[in-house]
CSV table of C-alpha atoms in Angstrom, one decimal:
chain,number,residue,atom,x,y,z
X,1,VAL,CA,0.0,0.0,0.0
X,2,GLY,CA,2.9,2.4,0.9
X,3,ALA,CA,4.4,1.8,-2.7
X,4,LEU,CA,1.2,2.4,-4.3
X,5,PHE,CA,0.9,5.7,-2.4
X,6,CYS,CA,4.3,6.8,-3.5
X,7,LEU,CA,3.2,5.9,-7.0
X,8,LEU,CA,0.3,8.1,-6.7
X,9,PHE,CA,2.4,10.8,-5.3
X,10,LEU,CA,4.9,10.5,-8.2
X,11,LEU,CA,1.9,10.6,-10.6
X,12,ALA,CA,0.7,13.9,-9.2
X,13,ALA,CA,4.3,15.5,-9.4
X,14,GLY,CA,4.7,14.1,-13.1
X,15,LEU,CA,1.5,15.6,-14.2
X,16,LEU,CA,2.7,19.0,-12.9
X,17,ARG,CA,6.0,18.4,-14.8
X,18,ARG,CA,3.9,17.6,-18.0
X,19,GLU,CA,2.1,20.9,-17.6
X,20,GLY,CA,5.4,22.8,-17.6
X,21,TYR,CA,5.9,23.2,-13.9
X,22,ARG,CA,9.6,22.7,-13.0
X,23,GLY,CA,12.2,24.0,-10.6
X,24,PRO,CA,11.1,26.3,-7.8
X,25,PRO,CA,7.3,26.3,-8.7
X,26,LEU,CA,7.4,22.3,-8.6
X,27,LEU,CA,9.4,22.3,-5.5
X,28,ARG,CA,6.8,24.7,-3.8
X,29,ALA,CA,4.0,22.4,-4.7
X,30,LEU,CA,5.5,19.3,-3.0
X,31,PHE,CA,4.6,20.5,0.5
X,32,PRO,CA,0.8,20.7,-0.3
X,33,LEU,CA,0.9,17.7,-2.2
X,34,ALA,CA,2.6,15.8,0.7
X,35,LEU,CA,0.1,17.2,3.1
X,36,ALA,CA,-2.6,16.1,0.7
X,37,PHE,CA,-1.3,12.5,0.6
X,38,PHE,CA,-0.6,12.4,4.5
X,39,LEU,CA,-4.3,13.2,5.1
X,40,ARG,CA,-5.3,10.4,3.0
X,41,ALA,CA,-3.1,8.0,4.4
X,42,PHE,CA,-4.2,8.9,7.9
X,43,LEU,CA,-7.7,8.1,6.9
X,44,LEU,CA,-7.2,5.0,4.8
X,45,ASP,CA,-8.0,2.3,7.5
X,46,TYR,CA,-11.4,3.9,8.5
X,47,GLN,CA,-14.4,1.9,7.7
X,48,SER,CA,-17.4,3.8,7.0
X,49,GLN,CA,-20.9,2.3,7.5
X,50,ASP,CA,-21.7,2.4,3.8
X,51,TYR,CA,-18.2,0.3,3.1
X,52,GLN,CA,-19.2,-2.3,5.8
X,53,ILE,CA,-22.7,-2.9,4.6
X,54,PHE,CA,-22.3,-2.5,0.8
X,55,LEU,CA,-18.9,-2.2,-0.7
X,56,GLU,CA,-17.2,-4.8,1.5
X,57,GLN,CA,-20.0,-7.3,0.9
X,58,TRP,CA,-19.9,-6.7,-2.8
X,59,ALA,CA,-16.1,-7.0,-3.0
X,60,ALA,CA,-16.2,-10.5,-1.0
X,61,PHE,CA,-18.8,-11.7,-3.4
X,62,PHE,CA,-16.5,-11.2,-6.4
X,63,ARG,CA,-13.8,-13.0,-4.5
X,64,GLU,CA,-16.0,-15.9,-3.7
X,65,ASN,CA,-17.6,-16.4,-6.9
X,66,GLY,CA,-14.8,-16.2,-9.4
X,67,GLY,CA,-14.1,-12.6,-10.1
X,68,PHE,CA,-15.4,-11.7,-13.5
X,69,SER,CA,-17.5,-14.8,-13.9
X,70,ALA,CA,-19.6,-13.4,-11.1
X,71,LEU,CA,-20.8,-10.6,-13.3
X,72,ASP,CA,-23.3,-13.1,-14.5
X,73,LEU,CA,-25.1,-12.6,-11.0
X,74,PRO,CA,-27.1,-9.9,-9.5
X,75,VAL,CA,-24.9,-7.9,-7.1
X,76,GLY,CA,-24.6,-4.3,-6.1
X,77,ASN,CA,-26.4,-1.3,-7.5
X,78,TYR,CA,-23.5,0.5,-9.1
X,79,ASN,CA,-23.2,1.0,-12.8
X,80,VAL,CA,-21.2,-1.5,-15.0
X,81,PRO,CA,-17.8,0.0,-15.2
X,82,TYR,CA,-17.4,0.2,-11.4
X,83,LEU,CA,-18.6,-3.5,-11.1
X,84,TYR,CA,-15.9,-4.5,-13.5
X,85,PHE,CA,-13.4,-2.7,-11.4
X,86,MET,CA,-14.7,-4.7,-8.2
X,87,ALA,CA,-14.3,-7.9,-10.2
X,88,ALA,CA,-10.9,-7.0,-11.3
X,89,LEU,CA,-10.0,-6.1,-7.6
X,90,SER,CA,-10.8,-9.7,-6.6
X,91,TYR,CA,-7.7,-11.1,-8.3
X,92,LEU,CA,-5.2,-8.6,-6.5
X,93,PRO,CA,-3.4,-9.6,-3.2
X,94,LEU,CA,-4.8,-6.4,-1.7
X,95,HIS,CA,-7.1,-5.6,1.0
X,96,ASP,CA,-10.5,-4.7,-0.3
X,97,LEU,CA,-10.8,-1.5,1.6
X,98,TYR,CA,-7.4,-0.3,0.5
X,99,GLY,CA,-8.0,-1.0,-3.2
X,100,ILE,CA,-11.4,0.7,-3.3
X,101,LYS,CA,-9.9,3.8,-1.7
X,102,LEU,CA,-6.8,3.9,-3.8
X,103,PHE,CA,-8.9,3.7,-6.9
X,104,SER,CA,-10.9,6.6,-5.6
X,105,ILE,CA,-7.7,8.6,-4.8
X,106,LEU,CA,-6.3,7.9,-8.2
X,107,PHE,CA,-9.1,9.9,-9.5
X,108,ASP,CA,-8.6,12.4,-7.0
X,109,VAL,CA,-5.2,13.2,-8.6
X,110,LEU,CA,-6.9,13.2,-12.0
X,111,LEU,CA,-9.5,15.7,-10.9
X,112,ALA,CA,-6.9,17.9,-9.7
X,113,TRP,CA,-5.3,17.8,-12.9
X,114,GLY,CA,-8.7,18.8,-14.7
X,115,GLY,CA,-9.0,21.6,-12.4
X,116,LEU,CA,-5.3,22.9,-13.4
X,117,ARG,CA,-6.2,22.4,-17.2
X,118,LEU,CA,-9.7,24.5,-16.6
X,119,VAL,CA,-7.8,27.4,-14.8
X,120,ARG,CA,-5.0,27.3,-17.3
X,121,HIS,CA,-7.5,27.7,-20.0
X,122,PHE,CA,-8.7,30.9,-18.8
X,123,LYS,CA,-5.4,32.2,-17.1
X,124,ARG,CA,-2.3,30.8,-18.5
X,125,GLN,CA,0.1,33.2,-16.8
X,126,GLY,CA,1.0,32.9,-13.1
X,127,ASN,CA,0.5,30.1,-10.6
X,128,ALA,CA,-3.1,30.1,-10.5
X,129,PRO,CA,-3.4,26.7,-12.3
X,130,LEU,CA,-0.9,25.2,-9.9
X,131,PHE,CA,-2.8,26.6,-6.8
X,132,ALA,CA,-5.9,24.9,-8.2
X,133,PHE,CA,-4.3,21.7,-8.5
X,134,CYS,CA,-3.2,21.6,-4.8
X,135,ALA,CA,-6.4,23.3,-3.5
X,136,ILE,CA,-8.5,20.6,-5.2
X,137,LEU,CA,-6.3,17.7,-3.5
X,138,LEU,CA,-6.8,19.4,-0.2
X,139,LEU,CA,-10.6,20.3,-0.4
X,140,PRO,CA,-12.2,18.5,2.8
X,141,THR,CA,-15.0,17.2,0.5
X,142,VAL,CA,-12.4,15.5,-1.9
X,143,VAL,CA,-10.5,14.0,0.9
X,144,LEU,CA,-13.3,12.7,2.7
X,145,ASN,CA,-15.1,11.2,-0.2
X,146,GLY,CA,-12.5,8.9,-1.3
X,147,ALA,CA,-10.0,8.5,1.4
X,148,CYS,CA,-12.4,8.3,4.3
X,149,TRP,CA,-15.9,7.1,2.9
X,150,GLY,CA,-14.5,5.1,0.0
X,151,GLN,CA,-16.9,6.5,-2.5
X,152,CYS,CA,-16.4,7.2,-6.0
X,153,ASP,CA,-17.7,10.5,-6.7
X,154,SER,CA,-14.1,11.8,-7.8
X,155,ILE,CA,-14.3,9.3,-10.7
X,156,TYR,CA,-17.2,10.5,-12.6
X,157,THR,CA,-16.3,14.3,-11.5
X,158,ALA,CA,-13.0,13.8,-13.0
X,159,PHE,CA,-14.3,12.6,-16.3
X,160,LEU,CA,-16.9,15.5,-16.3
X,161,LEU,CA,-14.1,18.1,-15.7
X,162,HIS,CA,-11.7,16.8,-18.4
X,163,ALA,CA,-14.8,16.6,-20.9
X,164,PHE,CA,-15.7,20.2,-20.4
X,165,VAL,CA,-11.8,21.3,-20.6
X,166,SER,CA,-11.6,19.3,-24.0
X,167,ALA,CA,-14.8,20.9,-25.2
X,168,LEU,CA,-13.3,24.4,-24.4
X,169,GLU,CA,-10.0,23.1,-26.3
X,170,ARG,CA,-12.1,22.3,-29.2
X,171,LYS,CA,-11.6,18.6,-28.8
X,172,PRO,CA,-15.3,17.5,-29.2
X,173,ALA,CA,-14.7,13.8,-29.8
X,174,ALA,CA,-12.5,13.4,-26.7
X,175,SER,CA,-15.0,15.6,-24.8
X,176,LEU,CA,-18.0,13.5,-25.6
X,177,LEU,CA,-16.2,10.3,-24.9
X,178,LEU,CA,-15.1,11.5,-21.6
X,179,LEU,CA,-18.7,12.6,-20.9
X,180,ALA,CA,-20.1,9.2,-21.7
X,181,ALA,CA,-17.4,7.7,-19.4
X,182,ALA,CA,-18.7,9.9,-16.6
X,183,PHE,CA,-22.3,9.0,-17.2
X,184,SER,CA,-21.4,5.3,-17.3
X,185,PHE,CA,-19.7,5.4,-14.0
X,186,LYS,CA,-22.7,7.4,-12.2
X,187,LEU,CA,-25.9,8.9,-13.4
X,188,GLN,CA,-25.7,12.0,-11.4
X,189,ALA,CA,-23.4,13.2,-14.5
X,190,ILE,CA,-26.9,13.7,-16.4
X,191,PHE,CA,-27.2,17.0,-14.5
X,192,LEU,CA,-24.3,18.5,-16.5
X,193,VAL,CA,-25.4,17.2,-19.9
X,194,PRO,CA,-27.3,20.2,-20.6
X,195,LEU,CA,-24.2,22.1,-20.7
X,196,TRP,CA,-23.2,20.2,-23.9
X,197,CYS,CA,-26.4,21.6,-25.3
X,198,ALA,CA,-24.8,25.1,-24.8
X,199,LEU,CA,-21.6,24.2,-26.2
X,200,TRP,CA,-23.5,23.0,-29.3
X,201,PHE,CA,-25.1,26.2,-29.7
X,202,THR,CA,-21.5,27.9,-29.6
X,203,GLY,CA,-20.2,25.5,-32.0
X,204,ARG,CA,-17.6,23.9,-29.7
X,205,VAL,CA,-19.3,20.5,-30.2
X,206,ARG,CA,-21.3,19.0,-33.5
X,207,PHE,CA,-24.4,17.1,-33.5
X,208,ARG,CA,-22.6,14.1,-35.0
X,209,HIS,CA,-20.4,14.1,-31.9
X,210,LEU,CA,-23.5,12.9,-29.9
X,211,LEU,CA,-22.9,9.3,-31.4
X,212,LEU,CA,-19.7,9.3,-29.7
X,213,PHE,CA,-21.7,9.7,-26.4
X,214,LEU,CA,-24.5,7.2,-27.2
X,215,ARG,CA,-22.0,4.4,-28.3
X,216,PRO,CA,-20.2,3.8,-25.1
X,217,VAL,CA,-23.4,4.4,-22.9
X,218,PHE,CA,-26.4,2.7,-24.4
X,219,PRO,CA,-24.8,-0.7,-25.5
X,220,HIS,CA,-24.1,-1.5,-21.7
X,221,GLY,CA,-26.9,0.9,-20.4
X,222,THR,CA,-26.9,1.3,-16.6
X,223,ARG,CA,-27.4,-1.0,-13.7
X,224,ASP,CA,-31.3,-0.6,-13.4
X,225,HIS,CA,-31.7,0.2,-17.2
X,226,PRO,CA,-29.7,-2.4,-19.1
X,227,GLY,CA,-28.6,-2.0,-22.8
X,228,PRO,CA,-28.5,-4.8,-25.4
X,229,PHE,CA,-25.0,-5.7,-24.7
X,230,SER,CA,-25.1,-5.6,-20.9
X,231,PRO,CA,-23.7,-8.6,-19.0
X,232,SER,CA,-26.6,-11.1,-18.4
X,233,PHE,CA,-26.9,-10.4,-14.8
X,234,HIS,CA,-28.5,-7.0,-15.8
X,235,SER,CA,-31.7,-8.9,-17.1
X,236,ALA,CA,-31.7,-11.3,-13.9
X,237,GLY,CA,-34.1,-8.9,-12.0
X,238,PRO,CA,-33.5,-6.3,-9.4
X,239,ALA,CA,-30.3,-6.2,-7.6
X,240,GLN,CA,-30.3,-8.0,-4.4
X,241,GLY,CA,-29.0,-6.4,-1.4
X,242,PRO,CA,-26.0,-7.4,0.5
X,243,GLY,CA,-26.7,-10.0,3.1
X,244,LYS,CA,-29.2,-11.9,1.0
X,245,PRO,CA,-28.2,-15.3,-0.3
X,246,LEU,CA,-27.0,-15.2,-4.0
X,247,LYS,CA,-27.5,-18.3,-6.0
X,248,LYS,CA,-25.6,-19.2,-8.8
X,249,ARG,CA,-27.4,-20.2,-11.8
X,250,ARG,CA,-26.0,-22.3,-14.9
X,251,PRO,CA,-25.3,-20.0,-17.8
X,252,ARG,CA,-27.8,-20.3,-20.8
X,253,LYS,CA,-26.4,-20.2,-24.3
X,254,THR,CA,-28.2,-16.6,-24.6
X,255,ASP,CA,-25.9,-15.5,-21.8
X,256,ARG,CA,-22.7,-16.8,-23.5
X,257,GLY,CA,-23.7,-15.0,-26.5
X,258,ARG,CA,-24.4,-11.6,-24.7
X,259,ARG,CA,-21.0,-12.2,-23.0
X,260,PHE,CA,-19.3,-12.5,-26.4
X,261,LEU,CA,-21.2,-9.5,-27.7
X,262,THR,CA,-20.1,-7.4,-24.5
X,263,LYS,CA,-16.5,-8.5,-25.1
X,264,VAL,CA,-16.7,-7.2,-28.7
X,265,SER,CA,-18.5,-3.9,-27.9
X,266,TRP,CA,-15.8,-3.1,-25.3
């Protein structure tokens, strides 16, 4: 876990170097970066009630039922991409609590990078973009959401922020793909989708780019509203809450076909 924390710290510093911060500006940023990661390390062992009741049970379910093969069974109420992450986590020799929180902390860093890009778009001179990067990592809501509670809000928020910046930089294809990724992780992204209508009116995105948003989202759908290429557990009925017995069922031929289409569509 310590090594992974160091890698995330190096990632944050590397993103700053990528954006052109070297020498004294980068050195000045090391202290707030170290403070941000220290706060997260201090909170890493905390288990929220939400983690104990839901996330821990879902992670244990994937470990006990074969990882990705357990995607055929009804578990959890998160959207498909996050369930794929939890299935992948079941193969790692890492405590589920740490794996879930480190995944969110990774997107804390990417969220801060998005904030830096946004500020730099409007103010290229000075240290305002660097200040935005450090401030986002130190925001109490950002620190608590991932490192303390193990929530995944930084994931879809990071995608949304980078999508908006890409639109401002006149990269409409990248913008709509990132927006689709945000919506695929969490439905709350829908509240910012009207912003892209305004960007369409200003000419920063074209109507044809809408297909880039529809293609990743609707083949897999969401947890409660499955798409035609969703894993078969999305058609197995409503999600069962943790603590209820989950029975395996033999895969039908139609399930095998859906799994094949899912792999092809990804």
